[in-house]
Short mmCIF file of C-alpha atoms in Angstrom, two decimals:
data_model
loop_
_atom_site.label_atom_id
_atom_site.label_comp_id
_atom_site.label_asym_id
_atom_site.label_seq_id
_atom_site.Cartn_x
_atom_site.Cartn_y
_atom_site.Cartn_z
CA MET A 1 9.77 -52.95 -163.00
CA SER A 2 7.73 -50.95 -160.65
CA THR A 3 8.26 -50.01 -156.84
CA THR A 4 5.71 -49.12 -154.45
CA ALA A 5 7.09 -46.27 -152.39
CA ALA A 6 7.21 -46.73 -148.27
CA PRO A 7 4.38 -44.84 -146.07
CA ALA A 8 6.46 -42.57 -144.57
CA ARG A 9 7.46 -43.16 -141.04
CA PRO A 10 5.87 -40.72 -138.69
CA SER A 11 8.18 -38.05 -136.93
CA VAL A 12 9.27 -38.50 -133.28
CA PRO A 13 6.54 -36.24 -131.82
CA ARG A 14 3.80 -37.62 -133.79
CA ARG A 15 4.57 -41.00 -132.44
CA ILE A 16 4.70 -39.99 -129.10
CA VAL A 17 1.43 -37.77 -129.36
CA GLY A 18 0.06 -41.16 -130.67
CA ALA A 19 1.15 -43.27 -128.14
CA TRP A 20 0.19 -41.16 -125.54
CA LEU A 21 -3.57 -40.51 -127.18
CA ASP A 22 -3.76 -44.56 -127.15
CA HIS A 23 -4.36 -44.72 -123.45
CA ALA A 24 -7.52 -41.98 -123.82
CA ASP A 25 -9.88 -44.72 -122.65
CA ASP A 26 -7.60 -46.15 -119.53
CA GLY A 27 -7.52 -42.48 -118.46
CA ALA A 28 -3.69 -42.67 -118.65
CA ALA A 29 -3.53 -39.56 -121.05
CA THR A 30 -5.52 -37.50 -119.35
CA ALA A 31 -3.42 -38.15 -116.04
CA ILE A 32 -0.31 -37.17 -118.00
CA LEU A 33 -2.06 -34.18 -119.43
CA LEU A 34 -3.48 -33.03 -115.92
CA ALA A 35 0.12 -33.40 -114.50
CA LEU A 36 2.01 -31.63 -116.94
CA PHE A 37 -0.77 -29.06 -117.01
CA VAL A 38 -0.09 -28.21 -113.27
CA ILE A 39 3.48 -28.41 -113.80
CA ALA A 40 3.59 -26.17 -116.97
CA TRP A 41 0.94 -23.48 -115.49
CA THR A 42 1.95 -23.32 -111.87
CA ALA A 43 6.06 -22.15 -113.57
CA PHE A 44 4.34 -19.99 -115.81
CA GLN A 45 2.61 -17.70 -112.99
CA VAL A 46 5.74 -18.17 -110.66
CA ILE A 47 7.80 -16.92 -113.34
CA SER A 48 5.80 -14.16 -115.09
CA TYR A 49 4.79 -12.78 -111.65
CA THR A 50 8.12 -12.48 -109.84
CA SER A 51 8.00 -8.78 -109.98
CA LEU A 52 4.85 -8.35 -108.88
CA ASP A 53 2.94 -9.65 -105.68
CA LEU A 54 -0.15 -11.63 -105.30
CA HIS A 55 -3.59 -10.42 -106.23
CA PRO A 56 -6.03 -8.33 -103.79
CA ASP A 57 -8.53 -11.22 -104.28
CA LEU A 58 -5.66 -13.88 -103.19
CA VAL A 59 -4.32 -12.04 -100.02
CA GLU A 60 -8.11 -11.74 -99.13
CA ILE A 61 -8.99 -15.12 -99.47
CA TYR A 62 -5.91 -15.94 -97.31
CA ALA A 63 -6.58 -13.29 -94.43
CA TRP A 64 -10.08 -15.02 -94.18
CA SER A 65 -8.55 -18.45 -94.41
CA ARG A 66 -6.87 -17.91 -91.14
CA HIS A 67 -10.33 -17.41 -89.38
CA PRO A 68 -12.70 -20.27 -90.96
CA SER A 69 -16.13 -19.11 -90.50
CA PRO A 70 -19.61 -20.39 -91.84
CA GLY A 71 -19.34 -17.14 -94.13
CA TYR A 72 -17.81 -13.60 -94.84
CA TYR A 73 -19.07 -10.14 -95.32
CA LYS A 74 -18.35 -10.59 -99.60
CA HIS A 75 -18.56 -13.64 -100.07
CA PRO A 76 -19.82 -17.13 -98.93
CA PRO A 77 -16.41 -19.46 -97.46
CA LEU A 78 -15.65 -22.40 -99.74
CA GLY A 79 -12.80 -20.58 -101.18
CA SER A 80 -11.31 -19.66 -97.77
CA LEU A 81 -11.97 -23.23 -96.46
CA MET A 82 -10.12 -24.53 -99.33
CA ALA A 83 -7.40 -21.97 -98.98
CA ALA A 84 -7.18 -22.97 -95.10
CA ALA A 85 -7.02 -26.92 -95.82
CA TRP A 86 -4.32 -25.89 -98.26
CA PHE A 87 -2.30 -23.89 -95.83
CA SER A 88 -2.11 -26.36 -93.32
CA VAL A 89 -0.22 -28.75 -95.23
CA PHE A 90 2.16 -26.11 -97.60
CA PRO A 91 3.90 -22.99 -96.58
CA VAL A 92 2.75 -19.52 -96.93
CA ALA A 93 4.47 -18.58 -99.84
CA ASP A 94 3.17 -16.71 -103.77
CA TRP A 95 4.51 -20.54 -105.48
CA SER A 96 2.08 -22.70 -102.96
CA PHE A 97 -0.73 -20.10 -103.68
CA HIS A 98 0.26 -20.60 -107.44
CA LEU A 99 0.09 -24.33 -107.22
CA LEU A 100 -3.40 -24.01 -105.25
CA ALA A 101 -4.90 -22.32 -108.22
CA MET A 102 -3.32 -25.09 -110.93
CA THR A 103 -4.27 -27.67 -109.18
CA ASN A 104 -8.00 -26.41 -108.53
CA ALA A 105 -8.29 -25.81 -112.49
CA ALA A 106 -6.76 -29.43 -112.82
CA LEU A 107 -9.31 -30.83 -110.74
CA ALA A 108 -12.05 -29.08 -112.58
CA LEU A 109 -10.56 -30.46 -115.93
CA PHE A 110 -10.16 -34.22 -114.56
CA ILE A 111 -14.23 -33.81 -113.45
CA VAL A 112 -14.99 -32.78 -117.08
CA ASP A 113 -13.51 -36.10 -118.02
CA ARG A 114 -15.79 -38.07 -115.73
CA ILE A 115 -18.42 -36.68 -117.28
CA ALA A 116 -17.06 -36.59 -121.08
CA ARG A 117 -16.31 -40.22 -120.63
CA ARG A 118 -19.90 -41.16 -120.45
CA TYR A 119 -20.35 -40.03 -123.95
CA LEU A 120 -17.04 -40.09 -125.61
CA SER A 121 -14.09 -42.96 -125.97
CA GLY A 122 -10.83 -42.84 -128.03
CA ASP A 123 -9.47 -39.41 -128.82
CA LYS A 124 -12.37 -37.35 -128.98
CA ARG A 125 -11.82 -37.86 -124.72
CA VAL A 126 -8.65 -36.03 -124.74
CA LEU A 127 -9.85 -33.55 -127.47
CA VAL A 128 -12.69 -32.92 -124.93
CA LEU A 129 -9.54 -31.14 -122.31
CA LEU A 130 -7.45 -30.00 -125.23
CA LEU A 131 -10.38 -27.52 -126.56
CA LEU A 132 -10.87 -26.37 -122.88
CA LEU A 133 -7.22 -25.26 -122.54
CA LEU A 134 -7.49 -22.88 -125.89
CA THR A 135 -9.72 -20.78 -123.73
CA PRO A 136 -8.27 -18.58 -120.70
CA PHE A 137 -10.33 -19.65 -118.38
CA TYR A 138 -8.33 -22.63 -116.65
CA GLN A 139 -4.46 -21.37 -117.43
CA PHE A 140 -5.06 -17.35 -116.56
CA HIS A 141 -8.31 -16.30 -115.08
CA GLY A 142 -8.01 -19.84 -112.92
CA GLN A 143 -4.18 -18.35 -111.64
CA ARG A 144 -6.54 -15.85 -109.75
CA PHE A 145 -7.93 -18.31 -106.77
CA ALA A 146 -10.70 -16.62 -105.20
CA SER A 147 -14.58 -16.95 -105.17
CA ASN A 148 -14.82 -17.43 -108.75
CA GLN A 149 -12.45 -20.20 -109.41
CA THR A 150 -13.98 -22.50 -106.94
CA LEU A 151 -16.76 -22.67 -109.38
CA LEU A 152 -14.19 -23.89 -111.81
CA ALA A 153 -14.46 -27.35 -109.96
CA THR A 154 -17.77 -27.37 -108.24
CA TRP A 155 -19.69 -26.51 -111.30
CA PRO A 156 -18.84 -29.89 -112.93
CA LEU A 157 -19.10 -31.80 -110.10
CA ALA A 158 -22.69 -30.73 -109.12
CA VAL A 159 -23.56 -31.71 -113.49
CA TRP A 160 -21.80 -35.03 -113.00
CA CYS A 161 -23.53 -35.84 -109.51
CA PHE A 162 -26.57 -34.73 -111.20
CA LEU A 163 -26.27 -36.89 -114.30
CA ARG A 164 -25.55 -40.02 -112.07
CA ALA A 165 -28.41 -39.02 -110.26
CA PHE A 166 -30.66 -38.57 -112.91
CA GLU A 167 -29.83 -41.53 -114.42
CA THR A 168 -29.72 -44.16 -111.49
CA ARG A 169 -32.03 -42.47 -109.37
CA GLY A 170 -29.71 -44.17 -106.33
CA ILE A 171 -29.56 -42.28 -102.85
CA ALA A 172 -26.15 -42.06 -102.92
CA TRP A 173 -25.72 -39.88 -106.46
CA SER A 174 -28.71 -37.95 -105.41
CA ALA A 175 -27.18 -36.92 -101.84
CA ALA A 176 -24.17 -36.53 -104.03
CA ALA A 177 -25.62 -34.23 -106.03
CA GLY A 178 -27.23 -31.99 -103.40
CA ALA A 179 -24.18 -31.85 -101.87
CA ALA A 180 -22.24 -30.71 -105.01
CA CYS A 181 -24.69 -28.12 -105.88
CA ALA A 182 -24.55 -26.66 -101.99
CA LEU A 183 -20.80 -26.54 -102.62
CA ALA A 184 -21.18 -24.69 -105.47
CA MET A 185 -23.39 -22.12 -103.58
CA LEU A 186 -20.69 -22.02 -100.81
CA GLY A 187 -18.43 -20.71 -103.53
CA LYS A 188 -20.47 -18.04 -104.81
CA TYR A 189 -24.13 -17.08 -104.88
CA TYR A 190 -23.98 -17.12 -108.62
CA SER A 191 -24.48 -20.71 -108.83
CA ILE A 192 -28.12 -20.03 -108.03
CA TYR A 193 -27.93 -20.39 -111.90
CA LEU A 194 -26.74 -23.73 -112.27
CA VAL A 195 -29.02 -24.71 -109.60
CA VAL A 196 -32.07 -23.57 -110.97
CA SER A 197 -30.70 -24.88 -114.57
CA LEU A 198 -30.90 -28.39 -113.25
CA PRO A 199 -34.69 -29.09 -112.42
CA ILE A 200 -35.43 -27.38 -115.71
CA ALA A 201 -33.39 -29.80 -117.87
CA ALA A 202 -34.65 -32.53 -116.08
CA LEU A 203 -38.12 -31.40 -116.74
CA LEU A 204 -37.44 -31.06 -120.38
CA HIS A 205 -36.08 -34.64 -120.41
CA PRO A 206 -38.65 -37.39 -121.60
CA ALA A 207 -38.09 -39.24 -118.61
CA ARG A 208 -39.12 -36.44 -116.30
CA ARG A 209 -42.07 -38.29 -114.70
CA THR A 210 -39.84 -40.92 -113.44
CA TYR A 211 -37.61 -38.72 -112.12
CA LEU A 212 -40.08 -36.73 -110.12
CA ARG A 213 -41.79 -39.75 -108.82
CA SER A 214 -37.98 -41.09 -107.23
CA PRO A 215 -37.13 -40.25 -104.02
CA SER A 216 -34.13 -38.44 -106.10
CA PRO A 217 -35.22 -34.96 -106.22
CA TRP A 218 -36.10 -34.76 -102.77
CA VAL A 219 -33.24 -36.43 -101.17
CA SER A 220 -31.00 -34.02 -102.97
CA ILE A 221 -32.75 -31.35 -101.70
CA LEU A 222 -32.48 -32.41 -98.29
CA ALA A 223 -28.92 -33.29 -99.06
CA GLY A 224 -28.51 -29.44 -100.46
CA PHE A 225 -30.10 -27.72 -96.92
CA ALA A 226 -28.24 -29.94 -94.52
CA VAL A 227 -24.70 -28.93 -96.36
CA LEU A 228 -25.96 -25.38 -96.86
CA SER A 229 -27.79 -25.11 -93.38
CA PRO A 230 -24.56 -23.47 -91.28
CA HIS A 231 -24.15 -20.76 -93.84
CA LEU A 232 -27.62 -20.02 -93.92
CA TRP A 233 -27.95 -19.84 -90.10
CA TRP A 234 -25.27 -17.13 -90.76
CA LEU A 235 -26.79 -15.24 -93.29
CA ALA A 236 -29.40 -14.64 -91.02
CA SER A 237 -27.85 -14.15 -87.77
CA THR A 238 -25.68 -11.31 -89.49
CA GLY A 239 -28.03 -9.78 -91.81
CA PHE A 240 -27.24 -11.21 -95.29
CA GLN A 241 -24.24 -9.11 -95.38
CA PRO A 242 -22.57 -10.70 -98.37
CA PHE A 243 -25.98 -9.52 -100.32
CA GLY A 244 -25.85 -6.05 -99.27
CA TYR A 245 -21.86 -6.07 -100.78
CA ALA A 246 -22.88 -7.61 -103.92
CA TYR A 247 -25.45 -5.53 -104.63
CA ALA A 248 -23.10 -2.13 -103.71
CA VAL A 249 -20.46 -3.60 -105.90
CA HIS A 250 -23.11 -4.70 -108.81
CA GLY A 251 -26.39 -2.97 -108.53
CA GLY A 252 -28.12 0.73 -108.85
CA ALA A 253 -27.38 0.64 -112.24
CA THR A 254 -30.16 2.19 -114.88
CA MET A 255 -32.32 -0.41 -116.92
CA GLY A 256 -30.99 0.85 -119.88
CA ALA A 257 -27.14 0.42 -118.80
CA ILE A 258 -28.15 -3.22 -117.55
CA LEU A 259 -29.78 -4.52 -120.50
CA TRP A 260 -26.61 -3.18 -122.50
CA LYS A 261 -24.18 -5.15 -119.90
CA ALA A 262 -26.69 -8.39 -120.65
CA VAL A 263 -25.83 -7.87 -124.48
CA LEU A 264 -22.07 -7.40 -123.79
CA TYR A 265 -22.03 -10.18 -121.52
CA LEU A 266 -23.36 -12.59 -124.33
CA VAL A 267 -20.81 -11.21 -127.07
CA GLY A 268 -18.16 -11.86 -124.63
CA ALA A 269 -19.02 -14.98 -123.60
CA LEU A 270 -18.88 -16.20 -126.93
CA ALA A 271 -15.60 -14.59 -127.48
CA TYR A 272 -14.52 -16.55 -124.59
CA VAL A 273 -14.77 -19.90 -126.60
CA ALA A 274 -14.22 -18.35 -130.04
CA VAL A 275 -10.94 -20.63 -130.22
CA PRO A 276 -12.17 -23.50 -129.80
CA ILE A 277 -15.28 -23.33 -131.80
CA LEU A 278 -13.41 -22.40 -135.00
CA VAL A 279 -10.90 -25.28 -134.07
CA TRP A 280 -13.94 -27.79 -133.99
CA LEU A 281 -15.05 -26.27 -137.26
CA ALA A 282 -11.60 -26.55 -138.72
CA ILE A 283 -11.12 -30.40 -137.91
CA VAL A 284 -14.73 -31.40 -138.13
CA ARG A 285 -16.30 -29.39 -141.14
CA PRO A 286 -19.62 -30.40 -140.18
CA ASP A 287 -22.46 -30.10 -142.76
CA ARG A 288 -25.90 -28.94 -141.99
CA ALA A 289 -26.81 -32.56 -140.76
CA VAL A 290 -23.98 -32.63 -138.14
CA LEU A 291 -24.47 -29.16 -136.87
CA ALA A 292 -28.46 -30.20 -136.48
CA ALA A 293 -26.95 -33.67 -134.59
CA THR A 294 -24.62 -31.44 -132.54
CA LEU A 295 -27.09 -28.29 -131.66
CA TRP A 296 -30.20 -30.43 -131.09
CA PRO A 297 -29.70 -33.97 -130.56
CA LYS A 298 -32.47 -36.43 -131.22
CA HIS A 299 -31.21 -38.57 -128.13
CA PRO A 300 -32.26 -37.50 -125.11
CA ASP A 301 -29.69 -37.65 -122.86
CA ARG A 302 -27.06 -35.67 -125.25
CA ARG A 303 -30.06 -32.86 -125.23
CA MET A 304 -29.92 -32.56 -121.55
CA LEU A 305 -26.40 -31.77 -122.13
CA VAL A 306 -27.35 -28.92 -124.36
CA HIS A 307 -29.97 -27.65 -122.07
CA LEU A 308 -27.32 -27.72 -119.06
CA LEU A 309 -24.68 -25.72 -121.41
CA ALA A 310 -27.20 -23.06 -122.75
CA LEU A 311 -29.70 -22.38 -119.71
CA PRO A 312 -26.62 -21.75 -116.87
CA LEU A 313 -25.59 -19.09 -119.71
CA LEU A 314 -29.17 -17.70 -120.89
CA ILE A 315 -30.73 -17.26 -117.26
CA PRO A 316 -28.39 -14.86 -115.94
CA ALA A 317 -29.21 -12.49 -119.12
CA VAL A 318 -33.13 -12.71 -119.15
CA SER A 319 -32.96 -12.42 -115.62
CA ALA A 320 -30.17 -9.48 -115.29
CA PRO A 321 -33.23 -6.66 -115.42
CA PHE A 322 -35.69 -8.51 -112.56
CA VAL A 323 -32.29 -8.83 -110.17
CA GLY A 324 -30.93 -5.64 -111.11
CA VAL A 325 -27.63 -6.26 -111.65
CA GLU A 326 -24.82 -5.90 -114.00
CA LEU A 327 -23.34 -8.64 -115.58
CA THR A 328 -19.71 -9.34 -116.95
CA SER A 329 -18.90 -11.99 -119.30
CA LEU A 330 -16.25 -13.46 -117.04
CA TRP A 331 -18.66 -15.03 -114.87
CA THR A 332 -19.29 -17.01 -117.61
CA MET A 333 -16.04 -19.09 -116.98
CA GLN A 334 -17.40 -22.27 -115.08
CA ALA A 335 -20.55 -22.70 -117.20
CA TRP A 336 -18.20 -23.59 -120.40
CA PHE A 337 -16.88 -27.15 -119.42
CA LEU A 338 -19.76 -28.92 -121.61
CA LEU A 339 -19.44 -27.05 -124.60
CA PRO A 340 -16.51 -29.81 -126.28
CA ILE A 341 -18.36 -32.54 -125.15
CA VAL A 342 -21.53 -31.47 -126.74
CA LEU A 343 -19.74 -30.52 -129.91
CA LEU A 344 -17.62 -33.92 -130.03
CA ALA A 345 -20.44 -36.27 -128.78
CA PRO A 346 -22.49 -36.89 -132.15
CA ALA A 347 -21.78 -39.98 -133.73
CA GLU A 348 -22.04 -38.17 -136.75
CA VAL A 349 -18.93 -36.13 -135.51
CA SER A 350 -15.94 -37.99 -136.75
CA MET A 351 -11.82 -36.77 -136.85
CA SER A 352 -8.86 -38.75 -137.83
CA ARG A 353 -6.04 -39.15 -135.39
CA GLU A 354 -3.89 -36.71 -137.52
CA ALA A 355 -6.52 -34.00 -137.00
CA ALA A 356 -6.70 -34.84 -132.70
CA ALA A 357 -2.88 -35.09 -132.77
CA THR A 358 -2.24 -31.45 -134.52
CA VAL A 359 -4.96 -30.04 -131.59
CA ALA A 360 -2.44 -31.72 -129.06
CA GLY A 361 0.57 -30.33 -130.84
CA ALA A 362 -0.97 -27.04 -131.38
CA VAL A 363 -2.03 -26.54 -127.27
CA ALA A 364 1.87 -27.86 -126.39
CA ILE A 365 3.51 -25.26 -128.53
CA VAL A 366 1.00 -22.55 -127.39
CA THR A 367 1.95 -23.72 -123.88
CA LEU A 368 6.17 -23.73 -124.40
CA VAL A 369 5.85 -20.54 -125.82
CA VAL A 370 3.88 -18.82 -123.49
CA LEU A 371 6.33 -19.87 -120.81
CA ALA A 372 9.27 -19.13 -122.54
CA ALA A 373 8.13 -15.62 -122.48
CA ALA A 374 7.39 -15.36 -118.83
CA PRO A 375 10.32 -13.62 -117.52
CA GLY A 376 9.85 -11.10 -120.30
CA LEU A 377 6.50 -10.66 -118.94
CA ALA A 378 8.14 -10.46 -115.62
CA LEU A 379 9.85 -7.77 -116.60
CA MET A 380 7.04 -5.51 -118.50
CA ARG A 381 5.10 -6.05 -115.17
CA HIS A 382 7.85 -4.68 -113.26
CA TRP A 383 8.59 -1.50 -115.98
CA GLU A 384 4.45 -1.01 -116.10
CA GLY A 385 3.25 -1.45 -112.79
CA ASN A 386 -0.70 -2.47 -112.07
CA LYS A 387 -3.41 -0.19 -110.61
CA GLU A 388 -3.48 -2.54 -107.37
CA GLY A 389 0.01 -1.24 -106.48
CA ARG A 390 1.08 -5.30 -106.08
CA ALA A 391 4.87 -4.48 -106.62
CA TYR A 392 4.74 -2.88 -103.17
CA TYR A 393 2.85 -5.36 -101.15
CA ALA A 394 5.79 -7.53 -99.47
CA PRO A 395 8.10 -4.32 -99.34
CA LEU A 396 5.50 -2.94 -97.56
CA ALA A 397 4.97 -5.40 -95.15
CA GLU A 398 8.60 -5.65 -94.43
CA ALA A 399 8.82 -1.58 -93.75
CA VAL A 400 5.33 -1.93 -91.75
CA GLY A 401 7.39 -4.49 -89.70
CA ARG A 402 10.48 -2.63 -89.16
CA GLU A 403 8.45 0.10 -87.56
CA TRP A 404 6.16 -1.69 -85.47
CA ALA A 405 9.19 -3.70 -83.90
CA SER A 406 10.91 -0.38 -83.42
CA ALA A 407 8.03 1.32 -81.68
CA THR A 408 6.80 -1.73 -79.77
CA GLY A 409 9.44 -4.71 -79.50
CA ARG A 410 6.13 -6.90 -80.30
CA ARG A 411 4.70 -9.49 -82.38
CA LEU A 412 2.60 -7.63 -84.90
CA SER A 413 -1.12 -8.79 -84.16
CA ILE A 414 -3.43 -6.52 -86.35
CA VAL A 415 -3.32 -4.32 -89.28
CA ILE A 416 -6.53 -2.06 -90.21
CA GLY A 417 -7.10 0.27 -92.89
CA ASP A 418 -6.93 -0.32 -96.72
CA ALA A 419 -8.22 -3.69 -97.21
CA ASP A 420 -6.07 -4.65 -99.79
CA LEU A 421 -2.97 -3.45 -98.17
CA GLY A 422 -4.04 -5.02 -94.97
CA ALA A 423 -4.74 -8.30 -96.18
CA ALA A 424 -1.21 -8.24 -97.93
CA ILE A 425 0.50 -7.76 -95.03
CA ALA A 426 -1.13 -10.02 -93.56
CA PHE A 427 0.09 -12.85 -96.19
CA TYR A 428 3.43 -11.04 -96.51
CA HIS A 429 4.63 -10.43 -92.78
CA PRO A 430 6.15 -13.39 -90.97
CA ASP A 431 3.73 -12.45 -87.75
CA HIS A 432 0.71 -12.88 -90.48
CA PRO A 433 -1.17 -10.48 -88.60
CA ASP A 434 -4.87 -10.76 -88.53
CA SER A 435 -6.55 -7.91 -90.86
CA VAL A 436 -9.60 -5.35 -90.88
CA PRO A 437 -10.64 -3.84 -93.73
CA GLY A 438 -11.52 -0.31 -93.07
CA PHE A 439 -12.03 1.51 -89.43
CA THR A 440 -14.89 -1.01 -88.23
CA LEU A 441 -14.93 -4.54 -87.03
CA LYS A 442 -18.21 -5.82 -88.42
CA PRO A 443 -16.28 -7.83 -90.72
CA THR A 444 -13.95 -9.40 -88.49
CA PRO A 445 -15.92 -11.03 -85.43
CA TRP A 446 -12.79 -12.24 -84.71
CA ILE A 447 -11.39 -9.57 -83.43
CA ASP A 448 -12.84 -7.57 -80.72
CA PRO A 449 -12.19 -3.54 -78.97
CA ASP A 450 -10.59 -5.43 -76.37
CA ARG A 451 -7.92 -7.26 -78.56
CA MET A 452 -7.48 -4.19 -80.23
CA VAL A 453 -5.98 -2.49 -76.98
CA ARG A 454 -4.28 -5.86 -75.74
CA ASP A 455 -2.53 -6.22 -78.92
CA GLY A 456 -2.38 -2.92 -80.19
CA TYR A 457 -2.47 -2.35 -83.90
CA VAL A 458 -1.34 -0.87 -87.47
CA ALA A 459 -3.54 1.46 -89.56
CA VAL A 460 -2.07 2.06 -92.75
CA CYS A 461 -3.05 3.83 -95.83
CA ARG A 462 -1.95 4.78 -99.25
CA GLY A 463 -0.29 8.39 -99.54
CA ASP A 464 -2.77 9.69 -101.84
CA ASP A 465 -5.49 8.13 -100.63
CA ARG A 466 -7.44 10.89 -98.59
CA PRO A 467 -10.46 9.19 -97.27
CA CYS A 468 -8.72 6.40 -95.65
CA ARG A 469 -6.01 9.02 -94.12
CA GLN A 470 -8.83 10.99 -93.13
CA ALA A 471 -10.18 8.07 -91.09
CA GLN A 472 -6.57 7.13 -89.85
CA ASP A 473 -6.93 11.10 -88.59
CA ALA A 474 -9.99 10.06 -86.75
CA GLN A 475 -8.71 7.05 -85.26
CA ALA A 476 -5.37 8.86 -84.15
CA ARG A 477 -7.61 11.01 -81.99
CA SER A 478 -9.26 8.23 -80.36
CA GLU A 479 -5.92 6.90 -79.16
CA PRO A 480 -3.89 8.33 -76.34
CA ASP A 481 -0.70 6.57 -77.48
CA VAL A 482 0.12 6.64 -81.38
CA ARG A 483 2.51 7.49 -83.33
CA THR A 484 2.37 8.54 -87.21
CA VAL A 485 4.65 7.31 -89.54
CA ASP A 486 5.26 8.38 -93.12
CA VAL A 487 7.22 5.63 -95.58
CA ALA A 488 8.07 5.46 -99.00
CA VAL A 489 8.83 1.83 -100.11
CA THR A 490 10.36 0.26 -103.72
CA ARG A 491 11.28 -2.75 -105.62
CA THR A 492 14.19 -3.94 -107.24
CA PHE A 493 13.93 -6.87 -110.16
CA TRP A 494 16.95 -7.81 -112.50
CA GLY A 495 18.96 -4.67 -110.99
CA GLU A 496 15.89 -2.16 -111.72
CA THR A 497 14.46 -0.43 -108.81
CA ASN A 498 10.99 1.20 -109.68
CA ARG A 499 9.74 4.11 -108.40
CA PRO A 500 8.89 4.95 -104.80
CA GLN A 501 5.15 4.65 -103.12
CA ALA A 502 4.24 6.54 -100.26
CA TYR A 503 2.20 4.91 -97.36
CA ARG A 504 1.42 6.46 -94.08
CA LEU A 505 1.19 4.52 -91.17
CA LEU A 506 -0.22 4.78 -87.73
CA ILE A 507 1.25 2.77 -84.94
CA VAL A 508 -1.39 2.12 -82.18
CA PRO A 509 1.09 0.18 -79.29
CA PRO A 510 -0.22 -2.93 -76.80
CA GLN A 511 -1.75 -1.36 -73.57
CA SER A 512 -2.80 -2.80 -70.23
CA GLY A 513 -5.35 -1.98 -67.86
CA PRO A 514 -9.08 -1.70 -68.24
CA ARG A 515 -10.58 -0.14 -71.20
CA SER A 516 -11.54 3.27 -71.21
CA ALA A 517 -15.38 3.89 -72.13
CA SER A 518 -14.30 6.17 -75.27
CA ARG A 519 -11.23 4.08 -76.63
CA GLY A 520 -11.84 2.39 -79.76
CA SER A 521 -15.45 3.55 -80.11
CA SER A 522 -14.85 4.30 -83.85
CA PHE A 523 -14.29 0.54 -84.67
CA ARG A 524 -18.24 0.86 -84.46
CA GLY A 525 -18.87 3.46 -86.95
CA VAL A 526 -15.96 4.26 -89.53
CA ASP A 527 -16.23 2.01 -92.41
CA HIS A 528 -13.60 2.95 -94.85
CA ARG A 529 -13.20 -0.24 -97.28
CA SER A 530 -11.26 -0.14 -100.33
CA THR A 531 -13.34 -1.53 -103.17
#
């Protein structure tokens, strides 16, 4: 008598993943994924960077956040305003900044899920986020919370609101679309490429006339300008400072260099998303018909998604020779969020539960392996150091505080000189002094020469930074009561001490009485800032 073997019972991990995927449509799977994402990757950042202090971009954002403003000399204000709101609740600490970065990345993924559920359901909806987690944008590059990272959330938000506005023509969604575009611009001016792409995508849609004849686009424009108006006023009143900074850093190259960088930009952009594309090819195994349905859908709404994916990626490369700016492929990190939706949306794209579970398992395994490697990475970073000298930020802040207290016995209020060091001291010193990038007050309107006299200040330079030290010497000659101190600091991690790093401090104690005509004049002329 023959017997039929019972089907093999799935393993415990497979059953857990399957139960989790069963909750894709009610949103519980997304909520669980994002919670685990924040916990795991915040832990990774905290542990792996234990031997280093925060990146200069982060401490700079913190320094700006202490003085909320419509704009700053380098960038528009969104990142600093977000940090100001965050640190009004959370303590000023490394772990808190890492948590902010991962929360911002999780918010970006949540908004992508809002878009995905309009076109996908079941396992495909969760797979959108899993494929994005196979890129380095949300875990690794998302860690350095600054102006670029604000776009991770604002770009999907703008596209989500635009899609709803285009579909409904409603006043609320139209206003939200304009406001979201303005938020993206307040994150970084690079968002102009997204803002330009939205009306082009609308014009390429068959329903363009209906949309243009409705109040929707005009409501969006008005709402966008309303949100941007304080920043536009600030730009005009300050002589468009961020534009000058952007062209000083990224402009001035030859046409050949710009064109070559545009090519590298496109190649590097594709390299960033090579893994999710290869995974999609492996689990879908698309034939020619599926590729056609994916890359050029017949349905106009899904074709609009392709336009919204391609336009913000291609317009920068096409316009670079005219704008005169060298591109870098990292600037595409916020533009790829529609890729997995485009890849998975066609009805012709099918996959098994087993394939979805395999991708989920792969993401989980990679996350656990990277998390397990975090202590080793911290030790390696301690051994190797880094070009910014981040191992010395907190020890330097301690040394500055000790020298300042010895010389004045007063609260430290202002630090000037090297921009990175000043911002780091602003973060790590318990007094959280204001920092001035360089030796001019132009970037910091919240500090005036009279306050410099009243509160005193410390000017900080690296020992081997000759231009900074020359500006420091010039500053010393303009002050009647000044003390120069050379310090060397080290950092000990797991019982190992790194090599000393030298710094020169110029301590100018607080003064009383009226200000003379000559003192502080150097703050109007000398502009030494680290780049």
